[in-house]
Coordinates of C-alpha atoms and ligand atoms in Angstrom, one line a residue:
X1 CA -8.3 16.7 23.2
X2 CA -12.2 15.6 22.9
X3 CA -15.0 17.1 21.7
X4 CA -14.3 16.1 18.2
X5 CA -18.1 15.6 16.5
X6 CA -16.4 13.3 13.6
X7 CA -13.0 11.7 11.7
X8 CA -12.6 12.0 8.5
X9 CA -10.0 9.6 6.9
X10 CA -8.8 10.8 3.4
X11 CA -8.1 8.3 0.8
X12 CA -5.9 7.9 -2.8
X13 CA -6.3 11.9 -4.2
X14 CA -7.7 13.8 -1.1
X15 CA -5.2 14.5 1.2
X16 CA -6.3 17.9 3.0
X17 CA -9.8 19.0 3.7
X18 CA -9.9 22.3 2.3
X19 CA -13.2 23.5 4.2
X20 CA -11.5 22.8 7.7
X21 CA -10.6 25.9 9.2
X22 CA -8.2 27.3 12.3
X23 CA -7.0 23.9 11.8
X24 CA -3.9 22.7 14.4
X25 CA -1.9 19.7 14.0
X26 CA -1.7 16.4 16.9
X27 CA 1.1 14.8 16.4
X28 CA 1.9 12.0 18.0
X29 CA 3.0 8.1 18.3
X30 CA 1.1 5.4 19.3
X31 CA 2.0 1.8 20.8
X32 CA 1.2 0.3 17.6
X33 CA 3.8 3.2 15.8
X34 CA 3.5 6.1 13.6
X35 CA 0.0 7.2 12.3
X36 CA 0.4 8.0 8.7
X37 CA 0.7 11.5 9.6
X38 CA -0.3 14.4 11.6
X39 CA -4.0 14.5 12.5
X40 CA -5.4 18.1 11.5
X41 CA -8.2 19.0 13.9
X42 CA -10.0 22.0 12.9
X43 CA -13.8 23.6 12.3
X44 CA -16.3 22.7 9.9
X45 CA -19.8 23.4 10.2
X46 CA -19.2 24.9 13.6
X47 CA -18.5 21.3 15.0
X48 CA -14.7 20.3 15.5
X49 CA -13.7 17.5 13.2
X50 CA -10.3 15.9 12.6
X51 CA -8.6 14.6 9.0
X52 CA -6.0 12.1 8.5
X53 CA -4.4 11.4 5.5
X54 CA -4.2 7.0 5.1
X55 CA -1.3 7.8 3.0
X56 CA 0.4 9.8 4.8
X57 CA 0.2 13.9 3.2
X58 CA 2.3 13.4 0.2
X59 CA 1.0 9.8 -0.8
X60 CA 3.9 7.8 0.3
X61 CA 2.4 5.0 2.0
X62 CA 0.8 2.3 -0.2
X63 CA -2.3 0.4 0.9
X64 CA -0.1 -2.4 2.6
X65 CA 2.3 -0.2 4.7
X66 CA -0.5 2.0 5.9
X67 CA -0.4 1.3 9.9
X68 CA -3.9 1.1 10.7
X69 CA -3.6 0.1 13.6
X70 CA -1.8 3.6 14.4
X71 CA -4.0 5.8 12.9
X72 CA -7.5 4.2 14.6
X73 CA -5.5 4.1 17.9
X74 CA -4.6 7.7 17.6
X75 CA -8.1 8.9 16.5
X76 CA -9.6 7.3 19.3
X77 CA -6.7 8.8 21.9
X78 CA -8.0 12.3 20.4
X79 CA -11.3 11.6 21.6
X80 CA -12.4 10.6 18.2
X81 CA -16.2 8.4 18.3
X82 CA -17.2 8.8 15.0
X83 CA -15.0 7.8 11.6
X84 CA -16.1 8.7 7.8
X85 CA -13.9 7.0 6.0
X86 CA -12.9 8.0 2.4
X87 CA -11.7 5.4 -0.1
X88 CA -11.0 5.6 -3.8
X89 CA -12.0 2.6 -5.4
X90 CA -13.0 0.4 -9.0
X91 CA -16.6 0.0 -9.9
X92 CA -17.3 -4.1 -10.6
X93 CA -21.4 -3.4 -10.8
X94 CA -23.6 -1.4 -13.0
X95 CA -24.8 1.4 -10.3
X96 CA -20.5 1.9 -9.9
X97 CA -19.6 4.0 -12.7
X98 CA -16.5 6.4 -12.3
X99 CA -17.5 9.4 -10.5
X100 CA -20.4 7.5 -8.2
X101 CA -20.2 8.3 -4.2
X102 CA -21.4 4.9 -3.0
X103 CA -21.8 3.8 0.8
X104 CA -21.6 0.2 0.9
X105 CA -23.4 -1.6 3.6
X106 CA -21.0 -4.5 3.3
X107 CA -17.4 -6.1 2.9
X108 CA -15.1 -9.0 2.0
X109 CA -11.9 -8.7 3.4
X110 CA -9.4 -10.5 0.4
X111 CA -6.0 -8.8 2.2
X112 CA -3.6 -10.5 3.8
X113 CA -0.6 -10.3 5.9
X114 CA -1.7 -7.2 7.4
X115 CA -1.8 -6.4 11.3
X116 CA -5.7 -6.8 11.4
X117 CA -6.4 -6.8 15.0
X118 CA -5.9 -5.0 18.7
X119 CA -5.9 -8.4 19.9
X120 CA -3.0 -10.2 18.3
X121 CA -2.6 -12.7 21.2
X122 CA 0.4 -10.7 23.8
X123 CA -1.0 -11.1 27.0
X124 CA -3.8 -14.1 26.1
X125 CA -6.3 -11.9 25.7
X126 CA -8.7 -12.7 22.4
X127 CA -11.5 -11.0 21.2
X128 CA -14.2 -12.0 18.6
X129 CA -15.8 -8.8 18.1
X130 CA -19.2 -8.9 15.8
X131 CA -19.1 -7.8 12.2
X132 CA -22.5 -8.9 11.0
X133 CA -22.8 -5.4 9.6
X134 CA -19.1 -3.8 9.3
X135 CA -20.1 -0.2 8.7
X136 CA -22.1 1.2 11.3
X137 CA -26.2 1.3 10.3
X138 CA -26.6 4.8 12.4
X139 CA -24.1 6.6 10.5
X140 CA -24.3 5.7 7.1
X141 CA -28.0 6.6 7.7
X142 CA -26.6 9.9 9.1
X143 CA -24.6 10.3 6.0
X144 CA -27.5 9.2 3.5
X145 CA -29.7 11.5 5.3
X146 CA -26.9 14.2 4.9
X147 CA -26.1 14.1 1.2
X148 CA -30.1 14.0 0.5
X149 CA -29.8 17.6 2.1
X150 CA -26.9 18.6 0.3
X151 CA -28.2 17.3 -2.9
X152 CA -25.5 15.0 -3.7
X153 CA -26.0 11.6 -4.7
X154 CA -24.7 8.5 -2.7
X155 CA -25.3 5.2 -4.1
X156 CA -26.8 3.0 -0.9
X157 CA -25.7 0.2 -0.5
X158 CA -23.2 -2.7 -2.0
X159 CA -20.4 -4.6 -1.2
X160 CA -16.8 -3.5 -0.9
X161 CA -13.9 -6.1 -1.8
X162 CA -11.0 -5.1 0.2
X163 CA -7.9 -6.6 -1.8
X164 CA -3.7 -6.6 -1.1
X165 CA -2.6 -4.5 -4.1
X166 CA -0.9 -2.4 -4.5
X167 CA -1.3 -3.9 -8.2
X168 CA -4.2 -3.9 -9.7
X169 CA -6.2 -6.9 -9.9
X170 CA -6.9 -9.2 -13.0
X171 CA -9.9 -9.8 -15.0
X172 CA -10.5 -13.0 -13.5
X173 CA -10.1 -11.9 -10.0
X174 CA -12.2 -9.2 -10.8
X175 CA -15.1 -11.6 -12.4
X176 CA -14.1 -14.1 -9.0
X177 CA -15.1 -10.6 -7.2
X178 CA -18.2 -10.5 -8.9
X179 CA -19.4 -13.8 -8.7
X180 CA -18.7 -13.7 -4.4
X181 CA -21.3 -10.4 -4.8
X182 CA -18.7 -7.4 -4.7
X183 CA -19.7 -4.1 -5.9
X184 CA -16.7 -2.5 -5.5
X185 CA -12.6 -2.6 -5.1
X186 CA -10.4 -1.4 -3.1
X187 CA -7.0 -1.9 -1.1
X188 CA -7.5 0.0 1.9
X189 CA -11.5 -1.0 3.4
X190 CA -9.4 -3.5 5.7
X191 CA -8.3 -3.8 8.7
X192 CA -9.2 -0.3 8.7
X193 CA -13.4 -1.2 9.0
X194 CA -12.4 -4.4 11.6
X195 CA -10.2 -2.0 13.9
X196 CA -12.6 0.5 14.1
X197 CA -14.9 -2.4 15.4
X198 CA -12.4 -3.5 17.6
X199 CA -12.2 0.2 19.1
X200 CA -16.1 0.3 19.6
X201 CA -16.0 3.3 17.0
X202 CA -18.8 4.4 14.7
X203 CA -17.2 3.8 11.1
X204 CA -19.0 4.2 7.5
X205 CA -17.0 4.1 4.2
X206 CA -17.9 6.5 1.6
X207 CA -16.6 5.1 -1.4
X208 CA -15.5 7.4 -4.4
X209 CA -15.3 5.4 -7.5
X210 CA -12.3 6.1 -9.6
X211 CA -12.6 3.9 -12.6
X212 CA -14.2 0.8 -13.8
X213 CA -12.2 -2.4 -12.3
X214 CA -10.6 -4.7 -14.7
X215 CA -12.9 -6.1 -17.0
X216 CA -15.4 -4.1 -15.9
X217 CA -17.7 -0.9 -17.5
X218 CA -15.3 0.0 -20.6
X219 CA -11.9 -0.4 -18.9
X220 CA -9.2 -0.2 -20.6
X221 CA -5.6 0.4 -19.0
X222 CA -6.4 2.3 -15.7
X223 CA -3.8 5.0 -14.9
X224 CA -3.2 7.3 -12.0
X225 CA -4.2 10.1 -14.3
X226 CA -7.8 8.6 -14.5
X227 CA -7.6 7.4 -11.2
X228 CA -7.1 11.4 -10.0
X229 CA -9.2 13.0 -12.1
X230 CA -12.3 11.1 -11.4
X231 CA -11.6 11.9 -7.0
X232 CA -11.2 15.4 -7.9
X233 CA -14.9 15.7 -9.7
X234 CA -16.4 13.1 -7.8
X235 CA -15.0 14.6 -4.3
X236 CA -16.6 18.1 -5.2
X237 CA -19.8 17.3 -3.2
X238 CA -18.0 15.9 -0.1
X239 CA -17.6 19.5 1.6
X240 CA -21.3 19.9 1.3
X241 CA -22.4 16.3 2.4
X242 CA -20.2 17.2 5.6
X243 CA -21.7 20.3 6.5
X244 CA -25.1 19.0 5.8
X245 CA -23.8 16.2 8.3
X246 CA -22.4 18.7 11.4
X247 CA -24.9 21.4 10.9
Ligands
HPA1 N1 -8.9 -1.8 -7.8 C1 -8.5 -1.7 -6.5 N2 -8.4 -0.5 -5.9 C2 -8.7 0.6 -6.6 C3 -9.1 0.6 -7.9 C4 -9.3 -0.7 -8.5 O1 -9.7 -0.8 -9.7 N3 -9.3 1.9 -8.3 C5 -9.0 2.6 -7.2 N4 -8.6 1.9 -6.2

């Protein structure tokens, strides 16, 4: 199947996009394993786009059993170029309140022990692909230029700190976070970001902040409850930044 104008990969709280229509379902395995679920290719804006739920449709996969690997693969199979990809995250900075769209422009990868790369060694093969800039420049200026249109506000810019979870992190890692130049947190920015590289696909993150991060903002305990609530309002402008992005 080709022809698909973008990939949108749904984080924690948005599992469907509501505003795709005569959507049809590819299943299908890759050599890396199951995706996280069916890919839903459908219409928006005129244009064909595809969804994929990282956690699988009924949130069953945390951050460190989502196969990455799987669900890039497949996208790119489908004929997939271009990935927005979704992630609920903490706030560390000032400018990331709960409720703030953000598109960082950078990342520190603090997982581990997750399958990070295409090149893994079978076959000799390695490859040291660039990641000077991991999100690529041309679309999150596509999707700046979008939600200006659409009268949504995107914060531009930051870092995002990709950590292991699925706990949350402490107030010390969170000040450590701070003090390496993080913006944001989240479990899920990586590999996803350095497979898309790997894969020669456009990739931006637009990053829905959920809740201050530890020690952070006025946190206090953060629960799922919060965590929800705060994607559901702050996801209410993504339908339009989209169509402002196809149309
Ligand atoms: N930390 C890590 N990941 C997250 C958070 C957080 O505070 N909120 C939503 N995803």
């Amino acid at each position: 199947m080709s022809g698909i104008e973008l990939a949108v990969i749904g984080g924690t709280g948005l599992y469907r996009l509501a505003a795709l229509s005569d959507v049809q379902a590819a299943e299908g395995e890759t050599p890396y394993g199951p995706p996280s679920g069916p890919v839903r290719i459908g219409r928006l804006a005129g244009r064909r786009v595809a969804f994929l739920a990282r956690h699988g449709e009924g949130h069953s996969l945390p951050p460190h059993r989502v196969n990455y690997r799987a669900n890039l693969w497949r996208l790119k199979e489908l004929g997939v170029r271009r990935v927005l990809a979704v992630n609920t995250v903490g706030g560390i900075t000032e400018r990331y309140g709960p409720q703030v769209l953000g598109l960082p422009d950078q990342l520190i990868d603090y997982t581990h022990g997750r399958d990070a790369s295409f090149w893994d060694g079978e076959g000799g093969e390695v490859l040291h692909v660039d990641f000077g800039d991991p999100y690529t420049p041309s679309l999150r200026a596509a999707v700046l230029a979008a939600a200006g249109r659409a009268g949504v506000a995107v914060v531009d810019g930051g870092c995002y700190g990709a950590t292991q979870g699925p706990r949350l992190e402490t107030r010390a890692e969170i000040a450590r976070m701070r003090r390496d130049g993080c913006d944001l947190v989240g479990m899920t920015g990586m590999p996803e970001a350095g497979l898309a590289r790997e894969l020669g696909l456009d990739y931006a993150c637009l990053a829905i902040v959920a809740n201050w991060a530890a020690g952070c903002g006025d946190a206090g305990e953060i629960t799922l409850e919060e965590v929800l609530a705060n994607v559901e309002a702050a996801s209410a402008g993504l339908p339009a930044v989209l169509e402002a992005l196809l149309g």
